[in-house]
Amino acid sequence: MVAFLLRKLTTVSDGGGLEEPSFVEPGKRVQEPEHRTGLTRCLLEKQRTAVEPETVVRSLRDLGFSDVHAHELLRLQPGTRPQQLLDIISELMLLGLNPEPVCVALKRSPQLLDLPVMQMKKRSSYLRKLGLGEGRLKRVLQCCPEIFTMRQRDLESIVGVLRERCLFTVKQVTEVLHRCPHVLREDPAELEYKFQYAYFRMGLRPADVVRTDFLQYPMAKIKQRHVFLERLGRYQTPDKKGQTQVPNPLLKGILRVSEAEFLARTACASAEEFEVFKKLLAREEEETEERGAADDSRAGEEGEEDEAGEEGGRRGSGSRDGRTGGQEPRETEAEFHFLTAFGNCILDLLGLFFILELVFEE
């Protein structure tokens, strides 16, 4: 049926549009998801000449869009050429998206219609290499539609942290991007710190981080609830064998639940206690940051003093070599003590030889 329909879709010689078979009922224009990719490729090849809005509407209907959605898409960016609209929508559908997610994504980010088609193709190819085709892109576009507009180096930086610093496999990277697309908005250094906190402080394995969607939660929420349970004695960092003296609660009981449920079922504490703890924790972090800044400042001052001492030593050496005249060489205190001790040793040896000579003569 699909092959027969594709043969019936022909280009109109004067307008470049698509001719619709008279016997196809309106309710049968929506193709099944598994056949839509082939139909999209066919339509993309047919729409290379200038097209009119009415032609675009007919083409979008053939792709499975309703009349309402088709007219909404035409009104999103009034300055967008109809051919540009068709090209961008076709690229999104070639990634496995259905008409409804495409409409949602373009309504949330109409600037996608302004992207050069070649840039859209390159980004689509990169997303396929990451495993985000075949329908996985729906959730990513809903949460982070800027995945098509963000700079390539920023996207590669996030992927690099996940692969190289977070110890994820290629398949796990795909799962993280699919399940937690918000990581695309995070700073790479903060993303790495979040993983290290889960791995070293909470004893989670990389597979646990992926399975529990750990990376989607804010760092402040993670630290507040985890440290609160630690102070209450209800959570322990596992040892090298993965064992603890007390059974740790499941991660979903720590992060996936509301604060009220967390306090009632997991922490078994009152809201007042948790509020006081959060204030104390914030104060501790501020003091830690201040101490760190002071240590950095002292280290910088010591480094400057060391550099100044080395520079002074070089100037003194230059003076002794005659490069800077008018100054007499000066021995350091250590050199003076060494020469004095060496002289005393020589005198002691001479005295010993004198005594031995006298003894042998007698």
mmCIF file of C-alpha atoms in Angstrom:
data_model
loop_
_atom_site.group_PDB
_atom_site.id
_atom_site.type_symbol
_atom_site.label_atom_id
_atom_site.label_comp_id
_atom_site.label_asym_id
_atom_site.label_seq_id
_atom_site.Cartn_x
_atom_site.Cartn_y
_atom_site.Cartn_z
ATOM 1 C CA MET A 1 0.000 0.000 0.000
ATOM 2 C CA VAL A 2 2.823 2.414 0.931
ATOM 3 C CA ALA A 3 4.798 1.662 -2.236
ATOM 4 C CA PHE A 4 1.661 2.199 -4.307
ATOM 5 C CA LEU A 5 1.021 5.541 -2.578
ATOM 6 C CA LEU A 6 4.612 6.684 -3.209
ATOM 7 C CA ARG A 7 4.181 5.953 -6.928
ATOM 8 C CA LYS A 8 1.056 8.115 -6.980
ATOM 9 C CA LEU A 9 2.854 11.136 -5.448
ATOM 10 C CA THR A 10 4.062 13.110 -8.479
ATOM 11 C CA THR A 11 5.423 16.586 -9.033
ATOM 12 C CA VAL A 12 3.175 19.180 -10.640
ATOM 13 C CA SER A 13 5.039 20.727 -13.538
ATOM 14 C CA ASP A 14 3.976 24.324 -12.970
ATOM 15 C CA GLY A 15 3.983 24.585 -9.166
ATOM 16 C CA GLY A 16 6.322 21.839 -7.963
ATOM 17 C CA GLY A 17 3.684 20.556 -5.543
ATOM 18 C CA LEU A 18 2.413 17.080 -4.916
ATOM 19 C CA GLU A 19 -0.696 15.654 -6.572
ATOM 20 C CA GLU A 20 -3.046 13.882 -4.214
ATOM 21 C CA PRO A 21 -4.884 10.721 -5.359
ATOM 22 C CA SER A 22 -8.566 11.362 -5.450
ATOM 23 C CA PHE A 23 -9.382 7.987 -3.910
ATOM 24 C CA VAL A 24 -7.292 8.459 -0.723
ATOM 25 C CA GLU A 25 -9.571 9.267 2.179
ATOM 26 C CA PRO A 26 -8.548 12.044 4.619
ATOM 27 C CA GLY A 27 -8.325 9.639 7.532
ATOM 28 C CA LYS A 28 -5.765 7.465 5.686
ATOM 29 C CA ARG A 29 -3.231 10.179 4.970
ATOM 30 C CA VAL A 30 -1.448 9.657 8.281
ATOM 31 C CA GLN A 31 1.245 7.043 7.689
ATOM 32 C CA GLU A 32 2.373 4.526 10.258
ATOM 33 C CA PRO A 33 5.593 5.582 12.135
ATOM 34 C CA GLU A 34 7.682 2.812 10.589
ATOM 35 C CA HIS A 35 6.763 3.917 7.045
ATOM 36 C CA ARG A 36 7.006 7.678 7.584
ATOM 37 C CA THR A 37 10.775 7.866 7.164
ATOM 38 C CA GLY A 38 10.601 6.460 3.615
ATOM 39 C CA LEU A 39 7.755 8.795 2.715
ATOM 40 C CA THR A 40 9.671 11.758 4.149
ATOM 41 C CA ARG A 41 12.684 11.010 1.969
ATOM 42 C CA CYS A 42 10.432 10.803 -1.093
ATOM 43 C CA LEU A 43 8.772 14.133 -0.339
ATOM 44 C CA LEU A 44 12.110 15.813 0.370
ATOM 45 C CA GLU A 45 13.413 14.781 -3.035
ATOM 46 C CA LYS A 46 10.262 16.042 -4.771
ATOM 47 C CA GLN A 47 10.248 19.500 -3.113
ATOM 48 C CA ARG A 48 13.351 21.108 -4.619
ATOM 49 C CA THR A 49 11.697 23.952 -6.519
ATOM 50 C CA ALA A 50 9.888 26.999 -5.141
ATOM 51 C CA VAL A 51 6.632 26.055 -3.427
ATOM 52 C CA GLU A 52 3.552 27.957 -2.390
ATOM 53 C CA PRO A 53 1.988 27.863 1.118
ATOM 54 C CA GLU A 54 -0.935 25.788 -0.192
ATOM 55 C CA THR A 55 1.527 23.267 -1.560
ATOM 56 C CA VAL A 56 3.315 23.172 1.805
ATOM 57 C CA VAL A 57 0.030 22.468 3.568
ATOM 58 C CA ARG A 58 -0.696 19.571 1.219
ATOM 59 C CA SER A 59 2.835 18.215 1.697
ATOM 60 C CA LEU A 60 2.549 18.436 5.487
ATOM 61 C CA ARG A 61 -0.777 16.634 5.357
ATOM 62 C CA ASP A 62 0.876 13.850 3.393
ATOM 63 C CA LEU A 63 3.513 13.622 6.137
ATOM 64 C CA GLY A 64 0.793 13.112 8.734
ATOM 65 C CA PHE A 65 0.195 16.665 9.981
ATOM 66 C CA SER A 66 -3.333 17.890 10.481
ATOM 67 C CA ASP A 67 -4.558 21.041 8.753
ATOM 68 C CA VAL A 68 -4.457 22.890 12.082
ATOM 69 C CA HIS A 69 -0.832 21.921 12.711
ATOM 70 C CA ALA A 70 0.172 22.717 9.147
ATOM 71 C CA HIS A 71 -1.203 26.266 9.312
ATOM 72 C CA GLU A 72 0.300 26.762 12.779
ATOM 73 C CA LEU A 73 3.733 25.822 11.435
ATOM 74 C CA LEU A 74 3.383 28.282 8.574
ATOM 75 C CA ARG A 75 2.633 31.075 11.043
ATOM 76 C CA LEU A 76 5.524 30.332 13.426
ATOM 77 C CA GLN A 77 8.162 32.339 11.552
ATOM 78 C CA PRO A 78 6.495 34.629 8.982
ATOM 79 C CA GLY A 79 9.803 35.307 7.237
ATOM 80 C CA THR A 80 10.677 31.635 6.743
ATOM 81 C CA ARG A 81 10.537 30.370 3.167
ATOM 82 C CA PRO A 82 8.129 27.448 2.636
ATOM 83 C CA GLN A 83 10.960 25.324 1.247
ATOM 84 C CA GLN A 84 13.045 26.025 4.366
ATOM 85 C CA LEU A 85 10.114 24.966 6.537
ATOM 86 C CA LEU A 86 9.743 21.695 4.636
ATOM 87 C CA ASP A 87 13.479 20.963 4.774
ATOM 88 C CA ILE A 88 13.732 21.479 8.556
ATOM 89 C CA ILE A 89 10.598 19.450 9.286
ATOM 90 C CA SER A 90 11.808 16.678 6.996
ATOM 91 C CA GLU A 91 15.150 16.449 8.859
ATOM 92 C CA LEU A 92 13.346 16.183 12.192
ATOM 93 C CA MET A 93 11.075 13.434 10.899
ATOM 94 C CA LEU A 94 14.005 11.550 9.403
ATOM 95 C CA LEU A 95 15.293 11.282 12.992
ATOM 96 C CA GLY A 96 12.177 9.284 13.851
ATOM 97 C CA LEU A 97 9.962 12.023 15.282
ATOM 98 C CA ASN A 98 6.209 11.971 14.792
ATOM 99 C CA PRO A 99 4.254 15.074 13.708
ATOM 100 C CA GLU A 100 3.082 15.948 17.224
ATOM 101 C CA PRO A 101 6.603 16.162 18.808
ATOM 102 C CA VAL A 102 7.802 18.128 15.781
ATOM 103 C CA CYS A 103 5.062 20.720 16.303
ATOM 104 C CA VAL A 104 5.810 20.959 20.017
ATOM 105 C CA ALA A 105 9.544 21.392 19.430
ATOM 106 C CA LEU A 106 9.108 24.078 16.759
ATOM 107 C CA LYS A 107 6.577 25.990 18.868
ATOM 108 C CA ARG A 108 8.977 26.027 21.808
ATOM 109 C CA SER A 109 11.990 26.895 19.646
ATOM 110 C CA PRO A 110 10.854 28.578 16.413
ATOM 111 C CA GLN A 111 14.461 29.655 15.846
ATOM 112 C CA LEU A 112 15.056 26.127 14.579
ATOM 113 C CA LEU A 113 13.399 27.222 11.347
ATOM 114 C CA ASP A 114 16.151 29.795 10.820
ATOM 115 C CA LEU A 115 18.949 27.230 10.900
ATOM 116 C CA PRO A 116 20.802 26.534 7.649
ATOM 117 C CA VAL A 117 19.685 23.207 6.252
ATOM 118 C CA MET A 118 23.295 21.978 6.021
ATOM 119 C CA GLN A 119 23.869 22.718 9.729
ATOM 120 C CA MET A 120 20.662 20.846 10.530
ATOM 121 C CA LYS A 121 21.862 17.863 8.507
ATOM 122 C CA LYS A 122 25.268 17.808 10.238
ATOM 123 C CA ARG A 123 23.708 18.019 13.694
ATOM 124 C CA SER A 124 21.202 15.295 12.796
ATOM 125 C CA SER A 125 24.072 13.065 11.665
ATOM 126 C CA TYR A 126 25.932 13.714 14.947
ATOM 127 C CA LEU A 127 22.832 12.893 17.005
ATOM 128 C CA ARG A 128 22.431 9.615 15.112
ATOM 129 C CA LYS A 129 26.020 8.711 15.999
ATOM 130 C CA LEU A 130 25.127 9.344 19.654
ATOM 131 C CA GLY A 131 22.217 6.928 19.311
ATOM 132 C CA LEU A 132 19.504 9.581 19.585
ATOM 133 C CA GLY A 133 17.633 8.654 16.430
ATOM 134 C CA GLU A 134 14.771 6.210 16.054
ATOM 135 C CA GLY A 135 12.394 8.010 18.385
ATOM 136 C CA ARG A 136 14.811 8.634 21.279
ATOM 137 C CA LEU A 137 14.981 12.311 20.361
ATOM 138 C CA LYS A 138 11.420 13.062 21.471
ATOM 139 C CA ARG A 139 12.234 13.441 25.159
ATOM 140 C CA VAL A 140 15.447 15.345 24.422
ATOM 141 C CA LEU A 141 13.610 17.894 22.271
ATOM 142 C CA GLN A 142 10.900 18.326 24.890
ATOM 143 C CA CYS A 143 13.419 19.087 27.638
ATOM 144 C CA CYS A 144 16.246 20.669 25.657
ATOM 145 C CA PRO A 145 15.203 21.885 22.184
ATOM 146 C CA GLU A 146 18.412 23.910 21.939
ATOM 147 C CA ILE A 147 20.278 20.687 21.180
ATOM 148 C CA PHE A 148 20.097 21.774 17.528
ATOM 149 C CA THR A 149 21.172 25.388 18.120
ATOM 150 C CA MET A 150 23.917 25.006 20.738
ATOM 151 C CA ARG A 151 27.516 25.162 19.585
ATOM 152 C CA GLN A 152 29.077 21.914 18.436
ATOM 153 C CA ARG A 153 32.068 22.279 20.762
ATOM 154 C CA ASP A 154 29.761 22.746 23.772
ATOM 155 C CA LEU A 155 27.872 19.584 22.873
ATOM 156 C CA GLU A 156 31.084 17.652 22.338
ATOM 157 C CA SER A 157 32.419 18.945 25.680
ATOM 158 C CA ILE A 158 29.439 17.476 27.555
ATOM 159 C CA VAL A 159 29.721 14.177 25.692
ATOM 160 C CA GLY A 160 33.473 14.114 26.392
ATOM 161 C CA VAL A 161 32.917 14.529 30.143
ATOM 162 C CA LEU A 162 30.377 11.704 30.165
ATOM 163 C CA ARG A 163 32.679 9.352 28.274
ATOM 164 C CA GLU A 164 36.106 10.223 29.644
ATOM 165 C CA ARG A 165 35.535 11.638 33.144
ATOM 166 C CA CYS A 166 32.372 9.814 34.234
ATOM 167 C CA LEU A 167 33.488 6.356 33.042
ATOM 168 C CA PHE A 168 30.296 5.750 31.043
ATOM 169 C CA THR A 169 30.214 3.385 28.112
ATOM 170 C CA VAL A 170 28.923 4.537 24.722
ATOM 171 C CA LYS A 171 25.564 2.898 25.429
ATOM 172 C CA GLN A 172 25.366 4.536 28.870
ATOM 173 C CA VAL A 173 26.095 7.957 27.360
ATOM 174 C CA THR A 174 23.135 7.466 25.026
ATOM 175 C CA GLU A 175 20.949 6.474 27.991
ATOM 176 C CA VAL A 176 22.036 9.529 30.004
ATOM 177 C CA LEU A 177 21.283 11.919 27.136
ATOM 178 C CA HIS A 178 17.925 10.241 26.574
ATOM 179 C CA ARG A 179 16.840 9.998 30.222
ATOM 180 C CA CYS A 180 18.501 13.166 31.561
ATOM 181 C CA PRO A 181 18.696 15.650 28.661
ATOM 182 C CA HIS A 182 19.118 18.523 31.139
ATOM 183 C CA VAL A 183 22.800 17.596 31.387
ATOM 184 C CA LEU A 184 23.244 19.388 28.053
ATOM 185 C CA ARG A 185 22.647 22.678 29.877
ATOM 186 C CA GLU A 186 25.149 22.014 32.667
ATOM 187 C CA ASP A 187 28.681 23.276 33.004
ATOM 188 C CA PRO A 188 31.091 20.408 32.205
ATOM 189 C CA ALA A 189 33.066 20.929 35.439
ATOM 190 C CA GLU A 190 29.885 20.875 37.550
ATOM 191 C CA LEU A 191 28.666 17.773 35.736
ATOM 192 C CA GLU A 192 31.942 16.013 36.493
ATOM 193 C CA TYR A 193 31.743 17.080 40.166
ATOM 194 C CA LYS A 194 28.196 15.693 40.422
ATOM 195 C CA PHE A 195 29.337 12.308 39.125
ATOM 196 C CA GLN A 196 32.343 12.272 41.457
ATOM 197 C CA TYR A 197 30.062 13.052 44.406
ATOM 198 C CA ALA A 198 27.843 10.113 43.487
ATOM 199 C CA TYR A 199 30.799 7.783 42.932
ATOM 200 C CA PHE A 200 33.085 8.651 45.864
ATOM 201 C CA ARG A 201 30.773 10.136 48.523
ATOM 202 C CA MET A 202 27.649 8.064 47.971
ATOM 203 C CA GLY A 203 29.263 4.892 46.649
ATOM 204 C CA LEU A 204 27.164 4.666 43.482
ATOM 205 C CA ARG A 205 28.445 2.773 40.451
ATOM 206 C CA PRO A 206 28.168 4.277 36.944
ATOM 207 C CA ALA A 207 25.361 1.852 36.109
ATOM 208 C CA ASP A 208 23.455 3.015 39.227
ATOM 209 C CA VAL A 209 23.892 6.659 38.192
ATOM 210 C CA VAL A 210 22.334 5.891 34.802
ATOM 211 C CA ARG A 211 19.558 3.663 36.104
ATOM 212 C CA THR A 212 18.381 6.108 38.775
ATOM 213 C CA ASP A 213 18.580 9.261 36.598
ATOM 214 C CA PHE A 214 20.898 10.709 39.243
ATOM 215 C CA LEU A 215 22.342 13.421 36.994
ATOM 216 C CA GLN A 216 18.988 15.115 36.467
ATOM 217 C CA TYR A 217 18.765 16.309 40.089
ATOM 218 C CA PRO A 218 20.259 19.637 41.276
ATOM 219 C CA MET A 219 23.498 19.346 43.226
ATOM 220 C CA ALA A 220 22.087 21.347 46.155
ATOM 221 C CA LYS A 221 19.190 18.915 46.595
ATOM 222 C CA ILE A 222 21.498 15.901 46.386
ATOM 223 C CA LYS A 223 23.944 17.222 48.951
ATOM 224 C CA GLN A 224 21.301 18.464 51.407
ATOM 225 C CA ARG A 225 19.423 15.178 51.585
ATOM 226 C CA HIS A 226 22.487 12.935 51.493
ATOM 227 C CA VAL A 227 24.450 14.792 54.195
ATOM 228 C CA PHE A 228 21.323 15.081 56.349
ATOM 229 C CA LEU A 229 20.935 11.298 56.286
ATOM 230 C CA GLU A 230 24.657 10.912 57.041
ATOM 231 C CA ARG A 231 24.425 13.145 60.112
ATOM 232 C CA LEU A 232 21.411 11.142 61.282
ATOM 233 C CA GLY A 233 23.352 7.895 60.868
ATOM 234 C CA ARG A 234 20.978 6.616 58.197
ATOM 235 C CA TYR A 235 23.449 6.596 55.291
ATOM 236 C CA GLN A 236 27.028 5.410 55.054
ATOM 237 C CA THR A 237 29.532 5.496 52.227
ATOM 238 C CA PRO A 238 30.165 1.851 51.235
ATOM 239 C CA ASP A 239 33.653 0.458 51.733
ATOM 240 C CA LYS A 240 35.800 -1.026 48.983
ATOM 241 C CA LYS A 241 33.706 -4.174 49.048
ATOM 242 C CA GLY A 242 30.489 -2.184 48.745
ATOM 243 C CA GLN A 243 29.392 -2.987 52.310
ATOM 244 C CA THR A 244 27.976 -0.727 55.036
ATOM 245 C CA GLN A 245 27.206 -1.188 58.704
ATOM 246 C CA VAL A 246 23.678 0.181 58.212
ATOM 247 C CA PRO A 247 21.424 -0.494 55.216
ATOM 248 C CA ASN A 248 21.343 2.593 53.007
ATOM 249 C CA PRO A 249 17.921 3.719 51.768
ATOM 250 C CA LEU A 250 17.131 3.397 48.068
ATOM 251 C CA LEU A 251 18.005 6.388 45.944
ATOM 252 C CA LYS A 252 14.407 6.821 44.819
ATOM 253 C CA GLY A 253 13.454 7.326 48.471
ATOM 254 C CA ILE A 254 16.042 10.094 48.721
ATOM 255 C CA LEU A 255 15.685 12.078 45.507
ATOM 256 C CA ARG A 256 12.562 11.035 43.595
ATOM 257 C CA VAL A 257 10.117 11.866 46.384
ATOM 258 C CA SER A 258 8.882 15.197 47.693
ATOM 259 C CA GLU A 259 10.548 16.812 50.687
ATOM 260 C CA ALA A 260 7.646 15.913 52.958
ATOM 261 C CA GLU A 261 7.787 12.251 51.950
ATOM 262 C CA PHE A 262 11.577 12.232 52.261
ATOM 263 C CA LEU A 263 11.387 13.519 55.827
ATOM 264 C CA ALA A 264 8.497 11.249 56.858
ATOM 265 C CA ARG A 265 9.616 7.939 55.337
ATOM 266 C CA THR A 266 13.366 8.137 54.726
ATOM 267 C CA ALA A 267 14.881 10.566 57.237
ATOM 268 C CA CYS A 268 12.219 10.194 59.963
ATOM 269 C CA ALA A 269 12.789 13.811 60.990
ATOM 270 C CA SER A 270 10.763 17.002 61.220
ATOM 271 C CA ALA A 271 10.659 19.824 58.695
ATOM 272 C CA GLU A 272 12.043 22.225 61.320
ATOM 273 C CA GLU A 273 15.121 20.039 61.839
ATOM 274 C CA PHE A 274 15.739 19.878 58.107
ATOM 275 C CA GLU A 275 15.418 23.642 57.697
ATOM 276 C CA VAL A 276 17.929 24.285 60.498
ATOM 277 C CA PHE A 277 20.285 21.736 58.973
ATOM 278 C CA LYS A 278 20.110 23.360 55.518
ATOM 279 C CA LYS A 279 21.081 26.720 57.010
ATOM 280 C CA LEU A 280 23.988 25.174 58.922
ATOM 281 C CA LEU A 281 25.155 23.317 55.803
ATOM 282 C CA ALA A 282 25.065 26.510 53.751
ATOM 283 C CA ARG A 283 27.141 28.262 56.429
ATOM 284 C CA GLU A 284 29.665 25.401 56.470
ATOM 285 C CA GLU A 285 30.056 25.590 52.684
ATOM 286 C CA GLU A 286 30.577 29.356 52.825
ATOM 287 C CA GLU A 287 33.264 28.980 55.478
ATOM 288 C CA THR A 288 34.924 26.229 53.437
ATOM 289 C CA GLU A 289 34.968 28.451 50.363
ATOM 290 C CA GLU A 290 36.407 31.337 52.374
ATOM 291 C CA ARG A 291 39.157 29.132 53.791
ATOM 292 C CA GLY A 292 39.922 27.840 50.324
ATOM 293 C CA ALA A 293 40.166 31.384 48.976
ATOM 294 C CA ALA A 294 42.453 32.386 51.867
ATOM 295 C CA ASP A 295 44.684 29.344 51.265
ATOM 296 C CA ASP A 296 44.916 30.199 47.581
ATOM 297 C CA SER A 297 45.833 33.768 48.459
ATOM 298 C CA ARG A 298 48.595 32.645 50.851
ATOM 299 C CA ALA A 299 49.904 30.180 48.301
ATOM 300 C CA GLY A 300 50.037 32.955 45.733
ATOM 301 C CA GLU A 301 51.933 35.241 48.099
ATOM 302 C CA GLU A 302 54.424 32.495 48.964
ATOM 303 C CA GLY A 303 54.942 31.829 45.290
ATOM 304 C CA GLU A 304 55.675 35.496 44.674
ATOM 305 C CA GLU A 305 58.154 35.534 47.566
ATOM 306 C CA ASP A 306 59.901 32.446 46.171
ATOM 307 C CA GLU A 307 60.142 34.062 42.761
ATOM 308 C CA ALA A 308 61.520 37.230 44.320
ATOM 309 C CA GLY A 309 64.132 35.194 46.226
ATOM 310 C CA GLU A 310 65.184 33.388 43.076
ATOM 311 C CA GLU A 311 65.436 36.676 41.227
ATOM 312 C CA GLY A 312 67.570 38.101 44.030
ATOM 313 C CA GLY A 313 69.835 35.040 43.910
ATOM 314 C CA ARG A 314 70.271 35.478 40.163
ATOM 315 C CA ARG A 315 71.173 39.144 40.659
ATOM 316 C CA GLY A 316 73.722 38.190 43.340
ATOM 317 C CA SER A 317 75.265 35.589 41.068
ATOM 318 C CA GLY A 318 75.506 38.115 38.301
ATOM 319 C CA SER A 319 77.285 40.493 40.635
ATOM 320 C CA ARG A 320 79.884 37.866 41.581
ATOM 321 C CA ASP A 321 80.484 37.072 37.926
ATOM 322 C CA GLY A 322 81.249 40.734 37.265
ATOM 323 C CA ARG A 323 78.065 41.349 35.266
ATOM 324 C CA THR A 324 77.023 44.028 37.739
ATOM 325 C CA GLY A 325 80.020 45.943 39.022
ATOM 326 C CA GLY A 326 80.467 47.966 42.185
ATOM 327 C CA GLN A 327 79.149 45.284 44.628
ATOM 328 C CA GLU A 328 81.305 42.921 46.674
ATOM 329 C CA PRO A 329 80.347 39.251 46.975
ATOM 330 C CA ARG A 330 78.615 38.308 50.181
ATOM 331 C CA GLU A 331 78.603 34.798 51.693
ATOM 332 C CA THR A 332 75.420 33.500 53.171
ATOM 333 C CA GLU A 333 75.162 32.488 56.809
ATOM 334 C CA ALA A 334 75.031 28.795 55.900
ATOM 335 C CA GLU A 335 78.210 29.090 53.859
ATOM 336 C CA PHE A 336 79.947 30.864 56.758
ATOM 337 C CA HIS A 337 79.035 28.104 59.246
ATOM 338 C CA PHE A 338 80.156 25.425 56.811
ATOM 339 C CA LEU A 339 83.565 27.033 56.263
ATOM 340 C CA THR A 340 84.030 27.498 60.014
ATOM 341 C CA ALA A 341 83.193 23.856 60.771
ATOM 342 C CA PHE A 342 85.470 22.687 57.965
ATOM 343 C CA GLY A 343 88.365 24.755 59.347
ATOM 344 C CA ASN A 344 87.875 23.342 62.834
ATOM 345 C CA CYS A 345 87.956 19.798 61.452
ATOM 346 C CA ILE A 346 91.258 20.512 59.706
ATOM 347 C CA LEU A 347 92.775 21.884 62.925
ATOM 348 C CA ASP A 348 91.597 18.841 64.892
ATOM 349 C CA LEU A 349 93.182 16.479 62.372
ATOM 350 C CA LEU A 350 96.481 18.356 62.486
ATOM 351 C CA GLY A 351 96.469 18.178 66.277
ATOM 352 C CA LEU A 352 95.783 14.447 66.153
ATOM 353 C CA PHE A 353 98.680 13.849 63.752
ATOM 354 C CA PHE A 354 101.001 15.862 66.042
ATOM 355 C CA ILE A 355 100.080 13.770 69.094
ATOM 356 C CA LEU A 356 100.506 10.484 67.229
ATOM 357 C CA GLU A 357 103.953 11.587 66.019
ATOM 358 C CA LEU A 358 105.048 12.316 69.572
ATOM 359 C CA VAL A 359 103.804 8.914 70.778
ATOM 360 C CA PHE A 360 105.722 7.007 68.082
ATOM 361 C CA GLU A 361 108.927 8.947 68.823
ATOM 362 C CA GLU A 362 108.827 7.905 72.478
#
